[in-house]
PDB file of C-alpha atoms in Angstrom:
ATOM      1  CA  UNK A   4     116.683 106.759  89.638  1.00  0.00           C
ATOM      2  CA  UNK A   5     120.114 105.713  90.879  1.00  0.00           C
ATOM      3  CA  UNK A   6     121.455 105.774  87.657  1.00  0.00           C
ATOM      4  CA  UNK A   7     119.467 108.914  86.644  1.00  0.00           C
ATOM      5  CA  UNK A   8     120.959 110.791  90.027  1.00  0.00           C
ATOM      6  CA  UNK A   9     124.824 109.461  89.292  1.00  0.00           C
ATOM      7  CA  UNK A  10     124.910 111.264  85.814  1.00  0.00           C
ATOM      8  CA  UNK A  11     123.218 114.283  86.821  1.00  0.00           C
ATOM      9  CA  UNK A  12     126.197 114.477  89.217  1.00  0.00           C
ATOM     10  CA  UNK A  13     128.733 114.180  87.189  1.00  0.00           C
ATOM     11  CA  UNK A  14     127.706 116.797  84.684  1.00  0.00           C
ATOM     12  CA  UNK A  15     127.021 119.437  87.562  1.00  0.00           C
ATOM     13  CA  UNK A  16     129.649 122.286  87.111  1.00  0.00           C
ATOM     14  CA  UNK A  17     129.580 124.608  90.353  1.00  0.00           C
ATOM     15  CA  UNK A  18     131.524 126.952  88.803  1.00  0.00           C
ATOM     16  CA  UNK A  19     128.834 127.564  86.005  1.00  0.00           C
ATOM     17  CA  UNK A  20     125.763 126.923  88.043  1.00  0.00           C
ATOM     18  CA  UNK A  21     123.519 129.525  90.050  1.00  0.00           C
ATOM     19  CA  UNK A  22     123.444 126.853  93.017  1.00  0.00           C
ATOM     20  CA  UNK A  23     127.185 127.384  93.317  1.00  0.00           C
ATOM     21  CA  UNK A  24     126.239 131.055  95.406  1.00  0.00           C
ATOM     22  CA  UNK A  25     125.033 129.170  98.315  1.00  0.00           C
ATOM     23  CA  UNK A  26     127.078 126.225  99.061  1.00  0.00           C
ATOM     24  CA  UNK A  27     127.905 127.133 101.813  1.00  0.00           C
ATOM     25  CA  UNK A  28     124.648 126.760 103.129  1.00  0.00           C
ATOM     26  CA  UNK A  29     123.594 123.493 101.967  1.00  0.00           C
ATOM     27  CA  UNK A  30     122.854 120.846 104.613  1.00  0.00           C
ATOM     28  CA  UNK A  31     124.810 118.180 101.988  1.00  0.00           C
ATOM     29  CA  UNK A  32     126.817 119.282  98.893  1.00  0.00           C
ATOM     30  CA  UNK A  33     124.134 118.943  95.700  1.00  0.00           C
ATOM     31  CA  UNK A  34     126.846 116.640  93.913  1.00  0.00           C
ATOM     32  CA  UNK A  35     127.784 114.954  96.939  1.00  0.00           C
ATOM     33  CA  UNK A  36     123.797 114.423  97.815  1.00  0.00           C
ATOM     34  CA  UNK A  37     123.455 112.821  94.668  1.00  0.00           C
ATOM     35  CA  UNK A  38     126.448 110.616  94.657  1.00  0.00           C
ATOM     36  CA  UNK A  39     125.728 108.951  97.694  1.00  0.00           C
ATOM     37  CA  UNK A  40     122.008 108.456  96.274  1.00  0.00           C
ATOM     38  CA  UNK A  41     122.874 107.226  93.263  1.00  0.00           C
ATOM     39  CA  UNK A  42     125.537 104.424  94.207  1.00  0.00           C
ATOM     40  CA  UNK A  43     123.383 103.666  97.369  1.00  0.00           C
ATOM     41  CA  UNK A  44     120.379 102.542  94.801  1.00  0.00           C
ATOM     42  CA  UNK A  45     122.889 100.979  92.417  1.00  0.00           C
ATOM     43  CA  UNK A  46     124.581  99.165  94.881  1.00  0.00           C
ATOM     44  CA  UNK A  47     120.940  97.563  96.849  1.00  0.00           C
ATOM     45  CA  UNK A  48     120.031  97.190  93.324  1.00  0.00           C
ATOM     46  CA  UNK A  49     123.429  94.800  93.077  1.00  0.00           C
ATOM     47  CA  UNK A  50     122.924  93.250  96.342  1.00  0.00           C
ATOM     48  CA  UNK A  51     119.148  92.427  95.768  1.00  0.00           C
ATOM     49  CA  UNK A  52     120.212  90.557  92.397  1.00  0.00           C
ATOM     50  CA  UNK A  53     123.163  88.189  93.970  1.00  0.00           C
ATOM     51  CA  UNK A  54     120.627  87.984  97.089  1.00  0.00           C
ATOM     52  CA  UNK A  55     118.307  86.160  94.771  1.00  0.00           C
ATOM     53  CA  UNK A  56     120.395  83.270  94.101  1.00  0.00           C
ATOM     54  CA  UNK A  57     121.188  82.060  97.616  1.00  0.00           C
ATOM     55  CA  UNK A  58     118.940  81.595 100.538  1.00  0.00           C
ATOM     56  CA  UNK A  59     121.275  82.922 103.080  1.00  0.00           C
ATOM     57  CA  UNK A  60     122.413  85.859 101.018  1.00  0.00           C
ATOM     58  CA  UNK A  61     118.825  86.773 100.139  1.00  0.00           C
ATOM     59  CA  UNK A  62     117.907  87.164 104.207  1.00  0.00           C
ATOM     60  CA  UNK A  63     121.041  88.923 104.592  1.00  0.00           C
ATOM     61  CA  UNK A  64     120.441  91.846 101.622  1.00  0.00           C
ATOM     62  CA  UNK A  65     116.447  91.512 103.143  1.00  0.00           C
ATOM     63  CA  UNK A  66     117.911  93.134 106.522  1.00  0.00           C
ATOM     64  CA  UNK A  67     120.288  95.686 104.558  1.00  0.00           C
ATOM     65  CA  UNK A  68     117.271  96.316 102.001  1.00  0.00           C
ATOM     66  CA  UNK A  69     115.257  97.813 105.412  1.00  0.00           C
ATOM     67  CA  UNK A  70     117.966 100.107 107.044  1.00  0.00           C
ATOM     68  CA  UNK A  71     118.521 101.251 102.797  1.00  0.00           C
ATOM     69  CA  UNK A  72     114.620 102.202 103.025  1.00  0.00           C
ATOM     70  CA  UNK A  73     115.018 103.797 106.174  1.00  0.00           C
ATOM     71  CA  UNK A  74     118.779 105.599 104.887  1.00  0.00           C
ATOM     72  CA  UNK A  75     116.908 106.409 101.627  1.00  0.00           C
ATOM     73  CA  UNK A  76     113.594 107.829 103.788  1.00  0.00           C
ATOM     74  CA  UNK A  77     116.038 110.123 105.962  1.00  0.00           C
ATOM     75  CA  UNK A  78     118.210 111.479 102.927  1.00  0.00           C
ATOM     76  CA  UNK A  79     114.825 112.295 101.331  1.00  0.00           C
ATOM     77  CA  UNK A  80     113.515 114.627 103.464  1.00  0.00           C
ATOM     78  CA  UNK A  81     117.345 116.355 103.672  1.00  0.00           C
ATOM     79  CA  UNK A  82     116.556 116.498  99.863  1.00  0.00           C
ATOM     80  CA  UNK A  83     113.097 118.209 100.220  1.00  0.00           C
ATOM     81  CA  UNK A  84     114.683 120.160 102.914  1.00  0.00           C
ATOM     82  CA  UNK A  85     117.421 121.659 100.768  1.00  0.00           C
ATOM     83  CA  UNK A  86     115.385 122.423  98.019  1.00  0.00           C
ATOM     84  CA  UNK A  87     112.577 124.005  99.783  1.00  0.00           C
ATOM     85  CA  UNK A  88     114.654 125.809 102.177  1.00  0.00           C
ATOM     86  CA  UNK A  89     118.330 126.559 101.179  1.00  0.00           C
ATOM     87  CA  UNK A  90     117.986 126.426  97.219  1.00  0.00           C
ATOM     88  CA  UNK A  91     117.145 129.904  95.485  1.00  0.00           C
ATOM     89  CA  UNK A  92     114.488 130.204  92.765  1.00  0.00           C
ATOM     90  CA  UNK A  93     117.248 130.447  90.285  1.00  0.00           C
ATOM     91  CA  UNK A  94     119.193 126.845  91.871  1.00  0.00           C
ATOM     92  CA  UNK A  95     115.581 125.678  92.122  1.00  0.00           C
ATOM     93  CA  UNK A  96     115.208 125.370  87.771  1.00  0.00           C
ATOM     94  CA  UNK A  97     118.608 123.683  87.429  1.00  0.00           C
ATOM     95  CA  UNK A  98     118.898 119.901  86.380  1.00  0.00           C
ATOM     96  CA  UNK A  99     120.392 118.770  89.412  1.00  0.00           C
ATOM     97  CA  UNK A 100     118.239 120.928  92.117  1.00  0.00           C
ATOM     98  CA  UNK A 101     115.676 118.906  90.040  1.00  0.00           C
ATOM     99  CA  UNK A 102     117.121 115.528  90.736  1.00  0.00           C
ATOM    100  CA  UNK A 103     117.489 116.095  93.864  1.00  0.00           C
ATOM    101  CA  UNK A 104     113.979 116.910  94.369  1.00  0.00           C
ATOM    102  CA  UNK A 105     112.382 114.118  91.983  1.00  0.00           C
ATOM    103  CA  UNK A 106     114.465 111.423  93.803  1.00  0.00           C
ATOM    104  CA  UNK A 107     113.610 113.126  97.459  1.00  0.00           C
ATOM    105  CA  UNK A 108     109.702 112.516  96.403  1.00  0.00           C
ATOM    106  CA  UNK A 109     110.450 109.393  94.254  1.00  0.00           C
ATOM    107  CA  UNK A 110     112.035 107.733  97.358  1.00  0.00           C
ATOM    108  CA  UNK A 111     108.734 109.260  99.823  1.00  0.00           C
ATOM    109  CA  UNK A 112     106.586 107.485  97.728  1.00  0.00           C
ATOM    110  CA  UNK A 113     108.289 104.059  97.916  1.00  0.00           C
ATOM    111  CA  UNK A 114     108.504 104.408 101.349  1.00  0.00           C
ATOM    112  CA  UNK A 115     104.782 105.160 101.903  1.00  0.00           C
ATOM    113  CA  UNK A 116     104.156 102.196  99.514  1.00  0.00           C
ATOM    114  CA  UNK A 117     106.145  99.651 101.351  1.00  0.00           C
ATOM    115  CA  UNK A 118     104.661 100.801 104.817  1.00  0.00           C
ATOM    116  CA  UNK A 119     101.705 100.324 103.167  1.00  0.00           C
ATOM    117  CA  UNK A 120     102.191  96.790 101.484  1.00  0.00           C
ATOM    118  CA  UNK A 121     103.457  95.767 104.831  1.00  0.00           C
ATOM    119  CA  UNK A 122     100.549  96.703 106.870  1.00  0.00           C
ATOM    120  CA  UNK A 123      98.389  94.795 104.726  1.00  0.00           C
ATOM    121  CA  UNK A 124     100.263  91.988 104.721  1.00  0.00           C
ATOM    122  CA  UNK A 125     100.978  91.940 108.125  1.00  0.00           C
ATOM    123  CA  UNK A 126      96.435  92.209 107.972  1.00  0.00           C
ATOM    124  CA  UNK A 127      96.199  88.865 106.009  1.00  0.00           C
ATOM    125  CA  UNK A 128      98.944  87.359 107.418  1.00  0.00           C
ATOM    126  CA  UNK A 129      96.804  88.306 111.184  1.00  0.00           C
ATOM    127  CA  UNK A 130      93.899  86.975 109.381  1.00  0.00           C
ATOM    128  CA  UNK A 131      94.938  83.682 108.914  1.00  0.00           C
ATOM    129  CA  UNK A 132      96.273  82.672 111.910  1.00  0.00           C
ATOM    130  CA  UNK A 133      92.858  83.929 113.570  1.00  0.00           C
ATOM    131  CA  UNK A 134      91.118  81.601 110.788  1.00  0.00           C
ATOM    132  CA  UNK A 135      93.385  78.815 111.613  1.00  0.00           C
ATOM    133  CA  UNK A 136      92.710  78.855 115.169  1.00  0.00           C
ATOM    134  CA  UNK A 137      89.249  79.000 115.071  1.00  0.00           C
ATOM    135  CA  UNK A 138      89.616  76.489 112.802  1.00  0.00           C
ATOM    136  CA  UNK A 139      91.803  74.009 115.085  1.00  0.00           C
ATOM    137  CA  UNK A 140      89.707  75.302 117.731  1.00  0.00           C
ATOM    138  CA  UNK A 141      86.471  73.455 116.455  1.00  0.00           C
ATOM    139  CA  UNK A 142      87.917  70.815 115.493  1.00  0.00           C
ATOM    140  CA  UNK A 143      89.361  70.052 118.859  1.00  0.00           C
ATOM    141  CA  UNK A 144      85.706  70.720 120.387  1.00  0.00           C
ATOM    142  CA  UNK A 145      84.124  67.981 117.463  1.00  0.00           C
ATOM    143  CA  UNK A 146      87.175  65.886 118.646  1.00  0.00           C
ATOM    144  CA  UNK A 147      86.567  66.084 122.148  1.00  0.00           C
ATOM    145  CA  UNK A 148      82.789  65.764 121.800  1.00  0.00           C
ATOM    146  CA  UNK A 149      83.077  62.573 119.650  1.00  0.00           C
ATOM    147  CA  UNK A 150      85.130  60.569 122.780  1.00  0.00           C
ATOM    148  CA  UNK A 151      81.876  61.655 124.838  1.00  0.00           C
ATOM    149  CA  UNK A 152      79.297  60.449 122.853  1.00  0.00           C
ATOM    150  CA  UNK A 153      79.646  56.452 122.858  1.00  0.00           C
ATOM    151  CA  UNK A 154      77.016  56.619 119.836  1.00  0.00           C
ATOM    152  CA  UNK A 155      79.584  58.342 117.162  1.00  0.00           C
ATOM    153  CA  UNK A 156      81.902  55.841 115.876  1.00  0.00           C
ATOM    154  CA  UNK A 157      85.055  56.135 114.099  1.00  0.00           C
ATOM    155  CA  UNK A 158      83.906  54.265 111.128  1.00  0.00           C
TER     156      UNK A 158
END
């Protein structure tokens, strides 16, 4: 998508495009939206592969990967936005008005994924330490009712 968005940009024309009668009235410039989509994805993309190799770097590009989701959630809806609301049916069939508004639902979608991947982890995750406390729970009660009984032997 990053890439995808960084090319559209760079072939957009304003001067030959029907989007080019309301700039004015965009929230973002199209190319501008684009550019800073594009080299934001790139550039996590980048960060996530030398994050890999070290330890410390990977929790590091973890915390920048986050406010990126939450960046890339926010620019989104400025995407829909535009689109829905400041682009003309004409600027609305154009290849960038089109980018714009594939990466604005692309990015939604992650986002809804990854909120849902983390609530089920963060399920499982709740699941075992409930498990594992019962678990140590009985065992401490079997523990403590073996030193009662002076029948039960270690053996």
């Amino acid at each position: 998508v990053g890439i995808a968005a960084v090319v559209i940009a760079s072939g957009y024309d304003a001067s030959t495009s029907s989007c080019d009668a309301n700039a004015s009235s965009y929230t973002v410039d199209l190319k501008l939206f684009l550019n800073v989509a594009g080299y934001s994805i790139i550039g996590m993309t980048v960060l996530s592969c030398c994050g890999a190799m070290s330890k410390p770097f990977f929790k590091l590009t973890s915390s920048i990967g986050l406010l990126a989701s939450m960046f890339w959630f926010a620019w989104s809806v400025i995407g829909i936005y535009m689109y829905d609301n400041q682009m003309s049916s004409e600027c609305q069939d154009e290849p960038i008005a089109k980018m714009i508004l594939s990466y604005s639902i692309i990015q939604i979608v992650f986002t809804a994924l990854l909120a849902g991947c983390v609530f089920c982890l963060v399920c499982v995750l709740g699941g075992i330490a409930v498990a594992s406390a019962v678990a140590g729970s009985q065992e401490q009660q079997r523990a403590a009712a073996n030193e009662q009984d002076p029948l039960v032997s270690d053996a």
